[in-house]
Amino acid sequence: MKISEDLIKNDVPASGQLKDGDSVSFNLKEGADLKITFLGNSITRHGVAENLGWRGDWGMAASSLQNDYVHRLVSLFEASGKRLSYCIANLSEWERSGDAALFETRYASALNFNADLVIVRLGENANLTQRLEEFKGQYAQLVKRFTANGARAVCTDLFWEYQPFDSFVEEFAREGGYAFVRLHDLGRQDKMKAVGKFSHAGVAAHPGDCGMAEIAKRIFGAAAQN
């Protein structure tokens, strides 16, 4: 069983990554021909956390908003001629708790956005070594919930490798007709992380600018083919 030490040691809390009212944000453009919803955790967006030495409000630990994978991916789509509206949802509280009622409250606006494309970049906060089977079912229901309107989905495995879950996501995507993107090799490479950029080890283990760019590149390639 392969399990990344960073997954075990990640001490960036799953709770409180964003305030309740800030968990979902939007960038809307009139006449958009593509609507994307990003479902993620701190790698997708984390608010200011002075106790962690993190002062951004974007994907931890990118150097700027423009350099996180969400905004790099948006730039790739726009460069291809797409006019985008997009939604960013930090689902870390759901990862931790598995509480489906959050989609009727905290995350309702993300679900009601009715995206054309859903990027599912989740799992690191789910305590997978203790509740793998439970989370597999919750993950499957999440993807089905957000694609019930006919939306396409791109599912990724973990940035910090955990083979039992990574393999599940790949198989789930194949069987469900969703695009799949492998990322776990990136978490093995210090050059893909923010090592040396932050004193907090958990923050520094997150993807830095190079890792964020590669995540965006891989997701874009899969989305363009699906």
mmCIF file of C-alpha atoms in Angstrom:
data_model
loop_
_atom_site.group_PDB
_atom_site.id
_atom_site.type_symbol
_atom_site.label_atom_id
_atom_site.label_comp_id
_atom_site.label_asym_id
_atom_site.label_seq_id
_atom_site.Cartn_x
_atom_site.Cartn_y
_atom_site.Cartn_z
ATOM 1 C CA MET A 1 0.000 0.000 0.000
ATOM 2 C CA LYS A 2 1.532 3.302 -1.079
ATOM 3 C CA ILE A 3 0.876 6.305 1.142
ATOM 4 C CA SER A 4 2.637 9.661 0.965
ATOM 5 C CA GLU A 5 4.303 10.910 4.133
ATOM 6 C CA ASP A 6 2.891 14.351 3.291
ATOM 7 C CA LEU A 7 -0.637 12.939 3.423
ATOM 8 C CA ILE A 8 0.031 11.479 6.859
ATOM 9 C CA LYS A 9 1.777 14.571 8.197
ATOM 10 C CA ASN A 10 -0.398 17.244 6.580
ATOM 11 C CA ASP A 11 -1.370 19.434 9.537
ATOM 12 C CA VAL A 12 -3.198 22.169 7.671
ATOM 13 C CA PRO A 13 -6.599 21.852 9.398
ATOM 14 C CA ALA A 14 -9.542 20.703 7.283
ATOM 15 C CA SER A 15 -11.865 22.947 9.284
ATOM 16 C CA GLY A 16 -11.847 26.723 9.033
ATOM 17 C CA GLN A 17 -10.080 26.988 5.673
ATOM 18 C CA LEU A 18 -12.701 29.562 4.717
ATOM 19 C CA LYS A 19 -15.510 31.198 6.649
ATOM 20 C CA ASP A 20 -18.939 29.656 6.079
ATOM 21 C CA GLY A 21 -20.129 32.454 3.809
ATOM 22 C CA ASP A 22 -16.889 32.420 1.799
ATOM 23 C CA SER A 23 -16.792 28.715 0.943
ATOM 24 C CA VAL A 24 -18.214 29.365 -2.525
ATOM 25 C CA SER A 25 -17.175 32.234 -4.788
ATOM 26 C CA PHE A 26 -18.004 33.186 -8.360
ATOM 27 C CA ASN A 27 -16.484 34.981 -11.323
ATOM 28 C CA LEU A 28 -19.295 35.614 -13.781
ATOM 29 C CA LYS A 29 -19.107 36.951 -17.316
ATOM 30 C CA GLU A 30 -22.068 37.916 -19.436
ATOM 31 C CA GLY A 31 -22.395 35.733 -22.494
ATOM 32 C CA ALA A 32 -20.063 33.018 -21.173
ATOM 33 C CA ASP A 33 -19.985 29.930 -23.372
ATOM 34 C CA LEU A 34 -18.565 27.663 -20.657
ATOM 35 C CA LYS A 35 -19.392 27.408 -16.956
ATOM 36 C CA ILE A 36 -16.898 25.585 -14.729
ATOM 37 C CA THR A 37 -17.223 24.571 -11.086
ATOM 38 C CA PHE A 38 -14.071 23.757 -9.125
ATOM 39 C CA LEU A 39 -14.677 21.417 -6.179
ATOM 40 C CA GLY A 40 -11.623 21.310 -3.968
ATOM 41 C CA ASN A 41 -9.877 21.963 -0.693
ATOM 42 C CA SER A 42 -6.891 24.080 0.356
ATOM 43 C CA ILE A 43 -5.095 23.297 -2.919
ATOM 44 C CA THR A 44 -8.033 24.972 -4.676
ATOM 45 C CA ARG A 45 -8.550 27.876 -2.253
ATOM 46 C CA HIS A 46 -7.559 28.651 1.337
ATOM 47 C CA GLY A 47 -8.236 31.930 3.093
ATOM 48 C CA VAL A 48 -5.719 33.882 5.158
ATOM 49 C CA ALA A 49 -4.360 31.838 8.081
ATOM 50 C CA GLU A 50 -1.818 33.875 10.040
ATOM 51 C CA ASN A 51 -1.229 30.959 12.411
ATOM 52 C CA LEU A 52 0.104 28.956 9.466
ATOM 53 C CA GLY A 53 2.060 31.814 7.938
ATOM 54 C CA TRP A 54 -0.342 31.796 4.977
ATOM 55 C CA ARG A 55 -1.514 35.243 3.868
ATOM 56 C CA GLY A 56 -3.151 34.448 0.538
ATOM 57 C CA ASP A 57 -6.745 33.797 -0.410
ATOM 58 C CA TRP A 58 -6.258 31.374 -3.266
ATOM 59 C CA GLY A 59 -4.798 27.905 -3.812
ATOM 60 C CA MET A 60 -2.240 27.176 -1.087
ATOM 61 C CA ALA A 61 0.824 27.632 -1.610
ATOM 62 C CA ALA A 62 0.898 29.457 -4.960
ATOM 63 C CA SER A 63 2.741 32.779 -4.964
ATOM 64 C CA SER A 64 -0.312 34.677 -6.221
ATOM 65 C CA LEU A 65 -3.922 34.171 -7.238
ATOM 66 C CA GLN A 66 -2.926 34.106 -10.903
ATOM 67 C CA ASN A 67 -0.487 31.264 -10.218
ATOM 68 C CA ASP A 68 -2.795 28.783 -8.525
ATOM 69 C CA TYR A 69 -4.109 25.911 -10.626
ATOM 70 C CA VAL A 70 -7.659 27.301 -10.828
ATOM 71 C CA HIS A 71 -6.629 30.584 -12.392
ATOM 72 C CA ARG A 72 -3.937 29.007 -14.556
ATOM 73 C CA LEU A 73 -6.578 26.623 -15.896
ATOM 74 C CA VAL A 74 -8.972 29.500 -16.504
ATOM 75 C CA SER A 75 -6.215 31.245 -18.471
ATOM 76 C CA LEU A 76 -5.659 28.136 -20.592
ATOM 77 C CA PHE A 77 -9.349 27.937 -21.448
ATOM 78 C CA GLU A 78 -9.504 31.647 -22.245
ATOM 79 C CA ALA A 79 -6.418 31.377 -24.455
ATOM 80 C CA SER A 80 -8.246 28.659 -26.391
ATOM 81 C CA GLY A 81 -11.049 31.113 -27.122
ATOM 82 C CA LYS A 82 -13.521 30.251 -24.360
ATOM 83 C CA ARG A 83 -15.435 32.910 -22.450
ATOM 84 C CA LEU A 84 -15.815 31.575 -18.908
ATOM 85 C CA SER A 85 -17.950 31.953 -15.859
ATOM 86 C CA TYR A 86 -16.685 29.887 -12.961
ATOM 87 C CA CYS A 87 -17.398 28.865 -9.397
ATOM 88 C CA ILE A 88 -14.790 27.932 -6.778
ATOM 89 C CA ALA A 89 -16.005 25.803 -3.865
ATOM 90 C CA ASN A 90 -13.829 24.772 -0.940
ATOM 91 C CA LEU A 91 -15.414 21.521 0.286
ATOM 92 C CA SER A 92 -12.954 20.805 3.106
ATOM 93 C CA GLU A 93 -15.729 20.748 5.721
ATOM 94 C CA TRP A 94 -17.559 18.133 3.659
ATOM 95 C CA GLU A 95 -14.342 16.119 3.177
ATOM 96 C CA ARG A 96 -13.890 16.043 6.941
ATOM 97 C CA SER A 97 -17.486 15.352 7.943
ATOM 98 C CA GLY A 98 -19.149 13.709 4.937
ATOM 99 C CA ASP A 99 -22.286 15.691 5.784
ATOM 100 C CA ALA A 100 -24.476 15.718 2.650
ATOM 101 C CA ALA A 101 -26.727 18.373 4.236
ATOM 102 C CA LEU A 102 -23.979 20.922 3.508
ATOM 103 C CA PHE A 103 -25.051 20.866 -0.139
ATOM 104 C CA GLU A 104 -28.394 22.293 0.900
ATOM 105 C CA THR A 105 -26.798 25.032 2.995
ATOM 106 C CA ARG A 106 -23.128 25.962 2.811
ATOM 107 C CA TYR A 107 -22.553 24.696 -0.744
ATOM 108 C CA ALA A 108 -26.021 25.164 -2.224
ATOM 109 C CA SER A 109 -24.965 28.013 -4.510
ATOM 110 C CA ALA A 110 -22.227 25.857 -6.066
ATOM 111 C CA LEU A 111 -24.703 23.109 -6.827
ATOM 112 C CA ASN A 112 -27.242 25.575 -8.201
ATOM 113 C CA PHE A 113 -24.619 27.102 -10.516
ATOM 114 C CA ASN A 114 -25.325 24.211 -12.928
ATOM 115 C CA ALA A 115 -21.883 24.127 -14.490
ATOM 116 C CA ASP A 116 -21.084 22.601 -17.868
ATOM 117 C CA LEU A 117 -17.800 21.209 -16.528
ATOM 118 C CA VAL A 118 -16.953 20.138 -12.968
ATOM 119 C CA ILE A 119 -13.361 19.748 -11.764
ATOM 120 C CA VAL A 120 -13.262 17.384 -8.774
ATOM 121 C CA ARG A 121 -9.918 17.839 -6.950
ATOM 122 C CA LEU A 122 -10.590 16.340 -3.504
ATOM 123 C CA GLY A 123 -9.678 13.764 -0.885
ATOM 124 C CA GLU A 124 -6.644 14.872 1.107
ATOM 125 C CA ASN A 125 -8.681 15.937 4.164
ATOM 126 C CA ALA A 126 -10.912 12.867 4.366
ATOM 127 C CA ASN A 127 -8.884 10.822 6.896
ATOM 128 C CA LEU A 128 -8.690 8.079 4.316
ATOM 129 C CA THR A 129 -6.676 5.674 6.432
ATOM 130 C CA GLN A 130 -9.667 5.492 8.799
ATOM 131 C CA ARG A 131 -12.711 5.935 6.561
ATOM 132 C CA LEU A 132 -11.722 4.954 3.037
ATOM 133 C CA GLU A 133 -14.781 2.894 2.158
ATOM 134 C CA GLU A 134 -17.179 5.455 3.609
ATOM 135 C CA PHE A 135 -15.542 8.286 1.682
ATOM 136 C CA LYS A 136 -15.553 6.335 -1.585
ATOM 137 C CA GLY A 137 -19.344 6.228 -1.442
ATOM 138 C CA GLN A 138 -19.588 9.892 -0.491
ATOM 139 C CA TYR A 139 -17.232 10.872 -3.314
ATOM 140 C CA ALA A 140 -19.257 8.918 -5.871
ATOM 141 C CA GLN A 141 -22.471 10.586 -4.717
ATOM 142 C CA LEU A 142 -20.816 14.016 -4.881
ATOM 143 C CA VAL A 143 -19.771 13.576 -8.514
ATOM 144 C CA LYS A 144 -23.182 12.237 -9.489
ATOM 145 C CA ARG A 145 -24.889 15.124 -7.696
ATOM 146 C CA PHE A 146 -22.865 17.757 -9.550
ATOM 147 C CA THR A 147 -23.247 16.076 -12.959
ATOM 148 C CA ALA A 148 -26.961 15.285 -12.691
ATOM 149 C CA ASN A 149 -27.686 18.136 -15.110
ATOM 150 C CA GLY A 150 -25.504 16.498 -17.780
ATOM 151 C CA ALA A 151 -22.282 18.303 -16.871
ATOM 152 C CA ARG A 152 -18.971 16.743 -17.809
ATOM 153 C CA ALA A 153 -16.537 15.972 -14.989
ATOM 154 C CA VAL A 154 -12.783 15.718 -14.588
ATOM 155 C CA CYS A 155 -11.723 13.722 -11.527
ATOM 156 C CA THR A 156 -8.163 13.755 -10.182
ATOM 157 C CA ASP A 157 -6.409 11.498 -7.755
ATOM 158 C CA LEU A 158 -4.546 12.931 -4.759
ATOM 159 C CA PHE A 159 -1.584 15.281 -4.844
ATOM 160 C CA TRP A 160 -0.150 13.299 -1.914
ATOM 161 C CA GLU A 161 -0.327 9.681 -2.936
ATOM 162 C CA TYR A 162 -2.625 7.173 -1.262
ATOM 163 C CA GLN A 163 -2.866 4.242 -3.629
ATOM 164 C CA PRO A 164 -6.163 2.735 -2.385
ATOM 165 C CA PHE A 165 -8.033 5.967 -3.044
ATOM 166 C CA ASP A 166 -6.083 6.975 -6.150
ATOM 167 C CA SER A 167 -6.916 3.636 -7.773
ATOM 168 C CA PHE A 168 -10.558 3.980 -6.789
ATOM 169 C CA VAL A 169 -10.890 7.397 -8.440
ATOM 170 C CA GLU A 170 -9.314 6.151 -11.660
ATOM 171 C CA GLU A 171 -11.654 3.164 -11.833
ATOM 172 C CA PHE A 172 -14.690 5.225 -10.812
ATOM 173 C CA ALA A 173 -13.971 7.771 -13.541
ATOM 174 C CA ARG A 174 -13.490 5.097 -16.197
ATOM 175 C CA GLU A 175 -16.700 3.296 -15.289
ATOM 176 C CA GLY A 176 -18.703 6.521 -15.065
ATOM 177 C CA GLY A 177 -17.413 8.047 -18.298
ATOM 178 C CA TYR A 178 -15.621 10.900 -16.543
ATOM 179 C CA ALA A 179 -12.186 12.179 -17.452
ATOM 180 C CA PHE A 180 -9.390 11.199 -15.067
ATOM 181 C CA VAL A 181 -6.157 13.034 -14.289
ATOM 182 C CA ARG A 182 -3.249 11.470 -12.393
ATOM 183 C CA LEU A 183 -1.473 13.887 -10.035
ATOM 184 C CA HIS A 184 0.076 11.757 -7.293
ATOM 185 C CA ASP A 185 3.492 11.692 -8.940
ATOM 186 C CA LEU A 186 3.715 15.461 -8.451
ATOM 187 C CA GLY A 187 3.519 15.179 -4.688
ATOM 188 C CA ARG A 188 6.670 13.039 -4.687
ATOM 189 C CA GLN A 189 8.731 15.881 -6.173
ATOM 190 C CA ASP A 190 9.986 18.748 -4.040
ATOM 191 C CA LYS A 191 10.211 20.949 -7.140
ATOM 192 C CA MET A 192 6.441 20.671 -7.508
ATOM 193 C CA LYS A 193 5.862 21.786 -3.910
ATOM 194 C CA ALA A 194 6.549 25.023 -2.046
ATOM 195 C CA VAL A 195 9.467 23.570 -0.108
ATOM 196 C CA GLY A 196 11.556 26.366 1.428
ATOM 197 C CA LYS A 197 8.917 29.010 0.710
ATOM 198 C CA PHE A 198 6.998 28.663 3.985
ATOM 199 C CA SER A 199 8.100 27.850 7.521
ATOM 200 C CA HIS A 200 4.994 25.750 8.173
ATOM 201 C CA ALA A 201 5.695 22.254 6.863
ATOM 202 C CA GLY A 202 2.066 21.573 5.956
ATOM 203 C CA VAL A 203 1.827 24.710 3.827
ATOM 204 C CA ALA A 204 5.215 24.057 2.200
ATOM 205 C CA ALA A 205 4.086 20.540 1.224
ATOM 206 C CA HIS A 206 1.328 22.045 -0.950
ATOM 207 C CA PRO A 207 1.969 22.596 -4.666
ATOM 208 C CA GLY A 208 4.018 25.677 -5.450
ATOM 209 C CA ASP A 209 3.828 27.591 -8.709
ATOM 210 C CA CYS A 210 5.452 24.801 -10.714
ATOM 211 C CA GLY A 211 3.109 22.184 -9.282
ATOM 212 C CA MET A 212 0.056 24.381 -9.790
ATOM 213 C CA ALA A 213 1.012 24.965 -13.428
ATOM 214 C CA GLU A 214 1.397 21.233 -14.028
ATOM 215 C CA ILE A 215 -1.954 20.457 -12.359
ATOM 216 C CA ALA A 216 -3.654 23.010 -14.608
ATOM 217 C CA LYS A 217 -1.911 21.673 -17.718
ATOM 218 C CA ARG A 218 -2.974 18.092 -17.028
ATOM 219 C CA ILE A 219 -6.574 18.982 -16.217
ATOM 220 C CA PHE A 220 -6.840 21.145 -19.326
ATOM 221 C CA GLY A 221 -5.542 18.322 -21.500
ATOM 222 C CA ALA A 222 -8.094 15.910 -20.091
ATOM 223 C CA ALA A 223 -10.987 18.382 -20.292
ATOM 224 C CA ALA A 224 -10.181 19.219 -23.910
ATOM 225 C CA GLN A 225 -10.349 15.543 -24.871
ATOM 226 C CA ASN A 226 -13.494 14.690 -22.919
#
